[in-house]
Coordinates of C-alpha atoms and ligand atoms in Angstrom, one line a residue:
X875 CA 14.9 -12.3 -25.3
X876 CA 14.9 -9.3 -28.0
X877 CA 11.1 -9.0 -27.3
X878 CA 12.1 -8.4 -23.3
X879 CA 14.5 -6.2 -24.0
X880 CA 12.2 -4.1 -25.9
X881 CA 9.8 -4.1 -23.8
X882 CA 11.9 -2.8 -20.9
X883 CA 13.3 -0.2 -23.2
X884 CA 10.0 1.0 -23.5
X885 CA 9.3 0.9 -20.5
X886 CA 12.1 3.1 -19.2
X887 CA 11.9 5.8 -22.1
X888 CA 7.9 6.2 -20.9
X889 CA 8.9 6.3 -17.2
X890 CA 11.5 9.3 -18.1
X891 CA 8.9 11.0 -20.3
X892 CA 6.5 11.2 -17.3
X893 CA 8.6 12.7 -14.6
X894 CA 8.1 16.2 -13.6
X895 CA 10.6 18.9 -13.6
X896 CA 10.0 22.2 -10.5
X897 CA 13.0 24.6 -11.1
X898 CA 14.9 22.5 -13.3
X899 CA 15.0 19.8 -10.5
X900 CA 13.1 16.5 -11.6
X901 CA 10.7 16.1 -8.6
X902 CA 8.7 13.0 -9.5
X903 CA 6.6 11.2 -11.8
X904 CA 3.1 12.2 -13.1
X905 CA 0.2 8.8 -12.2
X906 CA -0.4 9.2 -16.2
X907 CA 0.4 9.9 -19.4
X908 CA -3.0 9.5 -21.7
X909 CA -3.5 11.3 -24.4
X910 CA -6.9 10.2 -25.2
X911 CA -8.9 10.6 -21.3
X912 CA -9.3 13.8 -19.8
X913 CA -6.6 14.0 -17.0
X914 CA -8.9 14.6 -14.1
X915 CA -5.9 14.3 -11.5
X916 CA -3.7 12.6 -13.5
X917 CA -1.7 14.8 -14.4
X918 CA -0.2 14.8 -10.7
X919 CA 2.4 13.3 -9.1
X920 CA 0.7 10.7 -6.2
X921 CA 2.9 9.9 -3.4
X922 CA 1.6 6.1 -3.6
X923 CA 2.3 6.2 -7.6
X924 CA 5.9 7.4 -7.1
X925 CA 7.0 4.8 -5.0
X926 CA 7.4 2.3 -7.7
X927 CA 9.3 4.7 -9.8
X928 CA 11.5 5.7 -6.7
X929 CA 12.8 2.4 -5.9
X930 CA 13.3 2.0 -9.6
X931 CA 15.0 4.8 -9.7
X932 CA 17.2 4.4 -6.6
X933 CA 18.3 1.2 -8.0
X934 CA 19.3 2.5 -10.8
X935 CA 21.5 5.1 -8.9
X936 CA 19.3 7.8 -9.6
X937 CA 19.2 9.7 -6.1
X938 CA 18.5 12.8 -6.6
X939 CA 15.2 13.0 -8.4
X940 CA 13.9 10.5 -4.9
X941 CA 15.9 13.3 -2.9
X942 CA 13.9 16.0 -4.6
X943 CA 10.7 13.8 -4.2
X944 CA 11.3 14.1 -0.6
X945 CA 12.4 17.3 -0.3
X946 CA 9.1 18.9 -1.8
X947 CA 6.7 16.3 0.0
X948 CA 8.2 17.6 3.4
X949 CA 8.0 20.9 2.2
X950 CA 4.2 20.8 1.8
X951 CA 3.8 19.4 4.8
X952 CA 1.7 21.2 7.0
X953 CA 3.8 22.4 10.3
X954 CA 0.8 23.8 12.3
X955 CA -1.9 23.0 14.2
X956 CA -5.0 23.6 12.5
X957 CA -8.0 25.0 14.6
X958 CA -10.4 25.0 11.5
X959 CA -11.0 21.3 10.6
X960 CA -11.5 21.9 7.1
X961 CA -7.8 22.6 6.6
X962 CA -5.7 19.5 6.1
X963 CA -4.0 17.7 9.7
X964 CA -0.3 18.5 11.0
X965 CA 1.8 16.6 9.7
X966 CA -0.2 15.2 6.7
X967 CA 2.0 14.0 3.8
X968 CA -0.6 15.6 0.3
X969 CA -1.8 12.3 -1.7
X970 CA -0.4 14.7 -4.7
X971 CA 1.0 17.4 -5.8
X972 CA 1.6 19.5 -9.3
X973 CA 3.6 21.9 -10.4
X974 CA 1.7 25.0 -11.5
X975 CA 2.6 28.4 -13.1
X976 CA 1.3 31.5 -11.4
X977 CA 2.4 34.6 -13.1
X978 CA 4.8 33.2 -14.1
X979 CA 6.6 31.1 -11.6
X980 CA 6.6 27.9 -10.6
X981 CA 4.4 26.9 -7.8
X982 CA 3.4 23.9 -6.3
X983 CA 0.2 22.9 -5.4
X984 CA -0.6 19.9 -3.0
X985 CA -3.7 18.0 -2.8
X986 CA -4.5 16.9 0.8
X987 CA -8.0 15.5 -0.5
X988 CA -9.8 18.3 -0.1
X989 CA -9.8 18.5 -4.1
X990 CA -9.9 14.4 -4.3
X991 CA -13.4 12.5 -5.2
X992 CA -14.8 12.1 -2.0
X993 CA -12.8 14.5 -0.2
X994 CA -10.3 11.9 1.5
X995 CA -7.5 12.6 3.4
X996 CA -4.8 9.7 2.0
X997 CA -3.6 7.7 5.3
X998 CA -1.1 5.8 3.3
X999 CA 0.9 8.6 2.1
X1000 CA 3.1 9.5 5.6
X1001 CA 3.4 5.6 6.0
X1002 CA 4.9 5.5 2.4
X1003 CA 7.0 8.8 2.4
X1004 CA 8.6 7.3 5.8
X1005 CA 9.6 3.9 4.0
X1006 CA 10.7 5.7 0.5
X1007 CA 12.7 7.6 3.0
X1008 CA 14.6 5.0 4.8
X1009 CA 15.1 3.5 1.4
X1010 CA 16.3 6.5 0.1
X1011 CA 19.4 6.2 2.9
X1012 CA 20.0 2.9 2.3
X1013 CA 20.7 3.2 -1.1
X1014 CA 22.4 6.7 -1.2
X1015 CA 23.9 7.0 2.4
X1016 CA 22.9 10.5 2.6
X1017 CA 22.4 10.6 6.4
X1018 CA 23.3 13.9 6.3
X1019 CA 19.4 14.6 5.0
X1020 CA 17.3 12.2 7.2
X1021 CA 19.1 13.9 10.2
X1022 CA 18.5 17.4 9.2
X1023 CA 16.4 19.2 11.5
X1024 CA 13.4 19.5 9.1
X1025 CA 13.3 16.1 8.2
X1026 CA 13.3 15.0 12.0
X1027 CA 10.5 17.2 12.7
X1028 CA 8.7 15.6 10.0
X1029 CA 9.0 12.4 10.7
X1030 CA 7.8 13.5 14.4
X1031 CA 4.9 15.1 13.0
X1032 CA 3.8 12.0 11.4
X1033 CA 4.3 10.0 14.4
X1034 CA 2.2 12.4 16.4
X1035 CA -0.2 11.9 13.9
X1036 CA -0.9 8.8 14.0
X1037 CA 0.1 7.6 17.5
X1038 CA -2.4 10.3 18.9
X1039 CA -4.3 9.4 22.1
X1040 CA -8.1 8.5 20.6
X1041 CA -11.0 6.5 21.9
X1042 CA -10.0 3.3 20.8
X1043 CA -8.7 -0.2 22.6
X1044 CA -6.2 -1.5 19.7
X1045 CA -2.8 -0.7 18.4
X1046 CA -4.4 -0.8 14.4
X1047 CA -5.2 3.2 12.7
X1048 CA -8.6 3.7 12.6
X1049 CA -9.2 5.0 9.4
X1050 CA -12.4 6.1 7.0
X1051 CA -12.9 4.5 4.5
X1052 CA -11.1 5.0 1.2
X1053 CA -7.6 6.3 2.7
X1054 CA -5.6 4.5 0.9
X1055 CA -4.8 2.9 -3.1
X1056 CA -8.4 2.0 -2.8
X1057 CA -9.6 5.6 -2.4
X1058 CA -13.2 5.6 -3.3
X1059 CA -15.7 3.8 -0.3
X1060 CA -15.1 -0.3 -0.7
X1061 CA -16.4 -1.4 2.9
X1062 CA -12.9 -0.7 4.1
X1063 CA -13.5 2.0 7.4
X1064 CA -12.4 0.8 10.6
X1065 CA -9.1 -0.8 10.6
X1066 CA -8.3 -1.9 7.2
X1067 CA -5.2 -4.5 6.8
X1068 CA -3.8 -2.4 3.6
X1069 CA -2.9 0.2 6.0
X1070 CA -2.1 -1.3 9.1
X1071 CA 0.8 -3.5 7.0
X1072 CA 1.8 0.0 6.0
X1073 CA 1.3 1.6 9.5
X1074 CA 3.6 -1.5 10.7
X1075 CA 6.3 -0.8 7.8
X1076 CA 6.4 3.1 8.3
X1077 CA 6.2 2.8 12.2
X1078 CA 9.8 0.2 11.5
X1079 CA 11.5 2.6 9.5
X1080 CA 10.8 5.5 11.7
X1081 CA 12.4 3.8 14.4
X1082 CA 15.7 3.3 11.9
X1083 CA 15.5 6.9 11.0
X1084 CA 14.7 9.3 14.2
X1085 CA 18.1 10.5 15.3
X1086 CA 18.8 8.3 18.7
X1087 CA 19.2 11.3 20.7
X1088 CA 18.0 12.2 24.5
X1089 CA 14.7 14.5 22.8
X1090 CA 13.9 11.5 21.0
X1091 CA 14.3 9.0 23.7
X1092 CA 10.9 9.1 24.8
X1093 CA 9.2 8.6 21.3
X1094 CA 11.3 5.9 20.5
X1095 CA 10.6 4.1 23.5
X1096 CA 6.5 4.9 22.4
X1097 CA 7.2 2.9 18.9
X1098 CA 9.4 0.5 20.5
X1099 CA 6.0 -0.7 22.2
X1100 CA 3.7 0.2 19.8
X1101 CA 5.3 -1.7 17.0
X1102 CA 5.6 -4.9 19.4
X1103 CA 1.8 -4.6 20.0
X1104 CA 1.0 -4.3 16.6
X1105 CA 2.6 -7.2 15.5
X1106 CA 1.4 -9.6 17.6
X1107 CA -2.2 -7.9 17.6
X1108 CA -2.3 -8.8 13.4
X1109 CA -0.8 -11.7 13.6
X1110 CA -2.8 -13.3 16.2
X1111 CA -6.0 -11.8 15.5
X1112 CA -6.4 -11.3 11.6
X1113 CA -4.9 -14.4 10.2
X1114 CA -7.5 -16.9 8.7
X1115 CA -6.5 -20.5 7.6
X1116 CA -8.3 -23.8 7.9
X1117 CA -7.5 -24.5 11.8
X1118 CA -8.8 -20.5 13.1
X1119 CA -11.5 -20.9 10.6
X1120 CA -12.9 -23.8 12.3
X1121 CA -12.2 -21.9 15.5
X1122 CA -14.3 -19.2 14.7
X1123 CA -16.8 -21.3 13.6
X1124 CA -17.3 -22.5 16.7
X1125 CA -16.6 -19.4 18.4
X1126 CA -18.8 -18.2 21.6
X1127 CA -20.7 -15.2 21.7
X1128 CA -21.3 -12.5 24.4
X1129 CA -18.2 -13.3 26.2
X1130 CA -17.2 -11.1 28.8
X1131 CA -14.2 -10.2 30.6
X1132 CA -10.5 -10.7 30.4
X1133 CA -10.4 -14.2 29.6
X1134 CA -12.9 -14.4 26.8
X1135 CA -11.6 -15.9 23.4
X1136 CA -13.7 -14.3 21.6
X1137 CA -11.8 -10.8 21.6
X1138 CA -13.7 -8.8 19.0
X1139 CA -17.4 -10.8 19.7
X1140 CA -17.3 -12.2 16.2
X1141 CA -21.0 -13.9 15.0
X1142 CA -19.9 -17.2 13.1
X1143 CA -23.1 -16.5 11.0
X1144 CA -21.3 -13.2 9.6
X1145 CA -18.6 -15.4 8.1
X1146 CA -19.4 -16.8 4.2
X1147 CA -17.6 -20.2 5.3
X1148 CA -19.6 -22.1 2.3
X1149 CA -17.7 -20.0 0.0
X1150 CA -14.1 -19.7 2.3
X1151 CA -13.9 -23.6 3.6
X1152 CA -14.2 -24.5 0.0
X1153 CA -11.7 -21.7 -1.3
X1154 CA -8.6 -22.2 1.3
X1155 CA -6.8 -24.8 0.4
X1156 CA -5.7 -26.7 3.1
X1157 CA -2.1 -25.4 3.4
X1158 CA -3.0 -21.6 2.7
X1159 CA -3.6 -18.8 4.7
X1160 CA -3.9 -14.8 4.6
X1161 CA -4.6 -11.9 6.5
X1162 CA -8.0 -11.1 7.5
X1163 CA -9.2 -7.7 5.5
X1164 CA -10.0 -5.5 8.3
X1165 CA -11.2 -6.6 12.4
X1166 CA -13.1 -4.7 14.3
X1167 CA -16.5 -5.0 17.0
X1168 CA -17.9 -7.9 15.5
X1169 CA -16.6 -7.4 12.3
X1170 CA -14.0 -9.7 10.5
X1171 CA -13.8 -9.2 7.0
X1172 CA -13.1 -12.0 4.7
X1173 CA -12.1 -10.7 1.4
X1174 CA -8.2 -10.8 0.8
X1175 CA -6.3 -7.7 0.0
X1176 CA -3.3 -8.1 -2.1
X1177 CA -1.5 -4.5 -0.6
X1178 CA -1.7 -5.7 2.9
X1179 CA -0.9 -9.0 2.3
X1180 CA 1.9 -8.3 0.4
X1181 CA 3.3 -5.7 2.3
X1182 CA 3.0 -7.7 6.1
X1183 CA 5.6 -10.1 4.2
X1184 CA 7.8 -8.3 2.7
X1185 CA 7.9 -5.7 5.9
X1186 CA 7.8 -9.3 8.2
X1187 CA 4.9 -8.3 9.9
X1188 CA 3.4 -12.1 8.8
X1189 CA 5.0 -14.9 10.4
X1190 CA 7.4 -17.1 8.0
X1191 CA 4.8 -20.1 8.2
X1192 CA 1.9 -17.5 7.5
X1193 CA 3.9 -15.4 5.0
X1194 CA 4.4 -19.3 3.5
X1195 CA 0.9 -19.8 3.9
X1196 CA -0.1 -16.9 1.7
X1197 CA 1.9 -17.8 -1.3
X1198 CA 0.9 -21.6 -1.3
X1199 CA -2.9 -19.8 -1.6
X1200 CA -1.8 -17.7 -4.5
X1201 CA -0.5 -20.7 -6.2
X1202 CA -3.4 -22.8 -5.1
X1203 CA -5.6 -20.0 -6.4
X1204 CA -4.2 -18.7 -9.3
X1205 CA -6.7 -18.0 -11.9
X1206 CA -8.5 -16.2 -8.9
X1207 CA -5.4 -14.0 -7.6
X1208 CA -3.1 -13.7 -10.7
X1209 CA -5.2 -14.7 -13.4
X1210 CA -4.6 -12.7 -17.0
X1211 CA -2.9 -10.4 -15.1
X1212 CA -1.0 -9.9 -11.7
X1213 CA -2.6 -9.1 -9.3
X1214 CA -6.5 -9.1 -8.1
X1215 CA -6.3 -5.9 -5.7
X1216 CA -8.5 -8.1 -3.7
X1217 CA -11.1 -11.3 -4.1
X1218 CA -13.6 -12.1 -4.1
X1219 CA -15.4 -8.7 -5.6
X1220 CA -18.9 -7.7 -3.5
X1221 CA -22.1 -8.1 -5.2
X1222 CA -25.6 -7.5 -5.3
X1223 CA -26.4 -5.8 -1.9
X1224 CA -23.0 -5.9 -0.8
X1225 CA -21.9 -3.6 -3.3
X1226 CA -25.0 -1.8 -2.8
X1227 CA -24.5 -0.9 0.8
X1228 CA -20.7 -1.1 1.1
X1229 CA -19.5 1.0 -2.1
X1230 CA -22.8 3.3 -2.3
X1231 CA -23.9 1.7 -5.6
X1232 CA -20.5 3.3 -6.8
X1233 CA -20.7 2.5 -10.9
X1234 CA -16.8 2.4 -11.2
X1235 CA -16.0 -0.6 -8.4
X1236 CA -19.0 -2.8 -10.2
X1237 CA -18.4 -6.4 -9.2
X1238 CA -14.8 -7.2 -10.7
X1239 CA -14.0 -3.9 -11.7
X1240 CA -11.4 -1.5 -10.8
X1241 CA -10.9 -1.3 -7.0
X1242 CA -13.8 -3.6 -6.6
X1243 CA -11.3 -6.9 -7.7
X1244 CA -9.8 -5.7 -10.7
X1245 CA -6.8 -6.5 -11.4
X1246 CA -4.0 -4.2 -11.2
X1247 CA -0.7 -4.4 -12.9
X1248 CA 1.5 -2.3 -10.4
X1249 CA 1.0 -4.7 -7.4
X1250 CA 3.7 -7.0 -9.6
X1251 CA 6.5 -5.4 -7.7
X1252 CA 5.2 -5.9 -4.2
X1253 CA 4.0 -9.6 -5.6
X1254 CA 7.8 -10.2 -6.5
X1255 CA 9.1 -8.5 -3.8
X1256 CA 7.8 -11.0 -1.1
X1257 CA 8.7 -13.7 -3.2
X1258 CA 12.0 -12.9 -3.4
X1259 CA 11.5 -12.4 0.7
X1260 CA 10.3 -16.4 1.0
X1261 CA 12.5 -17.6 -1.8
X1262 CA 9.6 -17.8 -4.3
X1263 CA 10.9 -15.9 -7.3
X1264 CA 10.3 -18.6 -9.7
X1265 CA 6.2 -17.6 -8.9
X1266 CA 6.9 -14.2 -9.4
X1267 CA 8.7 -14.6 -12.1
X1268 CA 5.8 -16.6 -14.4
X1269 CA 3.2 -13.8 -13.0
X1270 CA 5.8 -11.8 -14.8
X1271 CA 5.7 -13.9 -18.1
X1272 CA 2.0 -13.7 -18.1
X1273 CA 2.1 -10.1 -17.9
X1274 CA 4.1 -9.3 -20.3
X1275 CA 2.1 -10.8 -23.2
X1276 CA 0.0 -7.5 -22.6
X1277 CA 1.5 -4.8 -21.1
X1278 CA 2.7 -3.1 -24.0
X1279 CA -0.3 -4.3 -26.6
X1280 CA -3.2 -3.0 -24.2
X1281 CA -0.8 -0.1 -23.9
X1282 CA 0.2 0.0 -19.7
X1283 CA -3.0 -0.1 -18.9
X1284 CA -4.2 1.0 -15.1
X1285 CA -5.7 -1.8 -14.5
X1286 CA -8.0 -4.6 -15.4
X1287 CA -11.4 -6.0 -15.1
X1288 CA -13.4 -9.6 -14.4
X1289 CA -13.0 -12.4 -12.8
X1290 CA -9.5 -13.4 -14.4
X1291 CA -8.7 -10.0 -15.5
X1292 CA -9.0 -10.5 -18.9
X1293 CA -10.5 -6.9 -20.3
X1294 CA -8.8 -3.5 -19.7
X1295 CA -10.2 -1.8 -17.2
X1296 CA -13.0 0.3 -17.9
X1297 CA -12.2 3.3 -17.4
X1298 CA -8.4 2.5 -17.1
X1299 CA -6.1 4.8 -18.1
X1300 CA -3.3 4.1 -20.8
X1301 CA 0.6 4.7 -20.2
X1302 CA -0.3 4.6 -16.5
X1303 CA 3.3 5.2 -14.5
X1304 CA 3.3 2.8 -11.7
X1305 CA 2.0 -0.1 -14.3
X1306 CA 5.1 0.4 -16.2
X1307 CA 7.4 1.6 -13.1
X1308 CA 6.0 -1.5 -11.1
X1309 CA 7.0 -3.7 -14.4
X1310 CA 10.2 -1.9 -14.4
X1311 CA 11.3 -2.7 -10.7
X1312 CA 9.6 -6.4 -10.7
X1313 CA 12.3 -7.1 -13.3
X1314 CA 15.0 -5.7 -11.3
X1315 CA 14.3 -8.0 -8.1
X1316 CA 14.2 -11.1 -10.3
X1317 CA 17.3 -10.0 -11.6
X1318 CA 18.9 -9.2 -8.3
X1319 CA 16.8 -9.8 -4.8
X1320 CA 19.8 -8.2 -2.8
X1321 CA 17.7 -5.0 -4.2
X1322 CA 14.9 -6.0 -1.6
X1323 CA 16.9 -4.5 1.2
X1324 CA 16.2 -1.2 0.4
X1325 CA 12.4 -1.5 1.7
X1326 CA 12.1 -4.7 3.4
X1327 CA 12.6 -5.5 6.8
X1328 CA 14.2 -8.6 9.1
X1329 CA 12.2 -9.9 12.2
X1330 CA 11.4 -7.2 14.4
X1331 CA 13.6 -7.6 17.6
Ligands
LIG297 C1 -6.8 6.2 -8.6 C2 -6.4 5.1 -7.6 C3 -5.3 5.6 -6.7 C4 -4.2 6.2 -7.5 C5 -4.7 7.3 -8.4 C6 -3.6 7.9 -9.3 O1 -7.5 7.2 -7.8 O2 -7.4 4.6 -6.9 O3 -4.9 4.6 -5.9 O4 -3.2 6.8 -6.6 O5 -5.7 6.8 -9.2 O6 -3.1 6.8 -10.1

């Protein structure tokens, strides 16, 4: 009991040493606070990093610095159309930002991707900033903000984003690859579940948050029907468990017309059933990693899984489904530490062709199934959602032998996740900020509210 307490006394006085402060106004949280690395970006705040402290601190009655958060985000936002392609998209939310002195004064600078490795544009930050948002009125009941005129055009802006017209036949986001937490190539272009779970979520709370008057009739009437076709399009089409498995496996090919069952013209050969039929246990289930033209990929991701429960974009049997496979597969999923950002890792010529030989996602390494400590909150968070928290809460235990000793490590390598990462970074914010909020669902699931949703009616 003592060591738990220190430990989340720790915890909290790191998380207050990294916020950042613009005009005296704490703004958000930096991703980390290493001494010994050179910071690269680190030393920014990421819009996917701060959501962990945000909730954290909304629980903990902290409004403003969340306020502030989204006051600056919006702020950066571009408001333009842009006829020179190499300037970041209307209505982009920046992956990051930092607070910079220029002769003096205080600026800040955002960080659309131009400056990131790879030059990515982050997908996942709009879908986040519009579910910290909601979250941000439920807790504080300042609908005074989400209704001001700059915050409705924003959230418009976003939705024009990424309900543009485009040469494409499904409801997903078609998205390079690397758009998202996994931001470095990982064979995840096309439609990638880890965002279209957040694309689901984001497109939910929009609907919550535009004001319901008649200029926003006719975009609400747009989500009403997107979100409807995006649900059923996941959950029919990229769930996996024994029974579609065996469909699939006997699948035809070269179907044509409307009443073919093979929607997406799948190839049974593409499929590593040797490896899957022996994995899935007979009650388990998950969400397919990304579906496209022939393309179904396998490999489970922890972000989307997570999130389609907790945002009830899974079904309750499948959202069931996916926690008797993290029990059934534990030293694969949870392992030394929770959780494997996704399983199993590619190899050989896999990795070869699908990261671009990258040496930092090596087989069970970093994004390349690593394990990574701040997906504990979403892992305890849809849970809570199934009444699970007693799973949550021994992932917990099992974390916390280490979290402190190996210094809030980024994340962790191999197959159990048994070394510290790499290249991880040390007093990483969202490792201790995910800790952080992980105990305070245990401790209370009514906090799940604040960025979970009911059945979508
Ligand atoms: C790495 C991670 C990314 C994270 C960033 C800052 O680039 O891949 O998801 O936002 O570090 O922590």
């Amino acid at each position: 009991m003592i060591a738990e307490q220190l430990l989340l006394e720790e915890a909290e006085q790191l998380l207050e040493k990294s916020i950042i402060y613009y005009q005296n106004r704490p703004v958000g949280t930096v991703a980390a606070c290493d001494q010994e690395l050179i910071a690269l970006n680190y030393d920014q705040c990421f819009v996917r990093d701060f959501i962990s402290s945000a909730l954290f601190f909304l629980i903990k009655g902290r409004t403003d610095i969340v306020r502030n958060f989204l006051e600056v985000t919006l702020q950066l936002q571009p408001k333009e159309k842009q006829f020179n392609s190499s300037q970041p998209a209307r209505g982009l939310i920046a992956a990051s930002f930092k607070v910079e002195l220029v002769d003096g004064q205080e600026k800040l600078k955002a960080d659309f991707g131009e400056h990131a490795i790879a030059r990515v544009a982050p997908v996942d930050s709009c879908l986040w900033w519009m579910i910290l948002l909601r979250a941000y009125v439920h807790a504080s009941k300042d609908t005074d903000l989400v209704y001001r005129d700059d915050f409705q055009e924003g959230i418009r802006l976003i939705l024009d984003l990424c309900l543009v017209t485009k040469f494409d036949m499904y409801p997903t986001l078609l998205v390079p690859d690397g758009a998202s937490m996994i931001d470095r190539r990982m064979g995840m272009y096309g439609y990638p579940l880890d965002i279209q779970s957040l694309f689901y979520a984001g497109l939910c709370a929009a609907r919550e948050l535009l004001y319901p008057n008649k200029d926003n009739q006719k975009i609400l009437k747009i989500l009403h029907n997107h979100i409807n076709l995006l649900l059923h399009h996941i959950r029919d089409n990229y769930w996996i468990d024994p029974q579609r498995l065996n469909t699939i496996y006997r699948y035809k090919v070269e179907e044509y017309g409307e009443h073919a069952l093979n929607h997406f013209n799948i190839y049974s050969d593409s499929i590593p059933f040797h490896n899957l039929t022996e994995w899935l246990p007979a009650s388990g289930g998950y969400l397919a990693g990304n579906l496209g033209p022939s393309q179904i990929d396998c490999r489970f991701f922890a972000v989307g899984n997570l999130i389609a429960i907790i945002a009830s974009l899974a079904t309750k049997q499948q959202s069931e489904a996916i926690f008797n496979l993290i029990i059934e597969r534990w030293d694969d999923l949870i392992g030394n530490m929770p959780m494997k950002i996704c399983f199993p890792a590619l190899e050989d010529i896999a990795w070869r062709l699908l990261t671009g030989c990258d040496p930092k996602n090596k087989p069970w390494s970093y994004h390349n199934g690593g394990n990574w400590p701040v997906l504990m909150w979403m892992l305890t968070a849809a849970a809570q959602k199934i009444g699970k928290g007693e799973v949550a809460a021994k992932a917990i235990e099992i974390a916390e032998k280490s979290l402190s000793k190996d210094g809030w490590a980024e994340y962790y390598d191999g197959k159990t996740g048994r070394l510290i990462g790499k290249e991880a970074r040390k007093n990483q914010t969202w490792s201790i900020a995910g800790y952080l909020l992980a105990k305070e669902l245990i401790a209370n699931p009514n906090h799940l509210k604040l960025f979970s949703f009911d059945e979508y009616m």
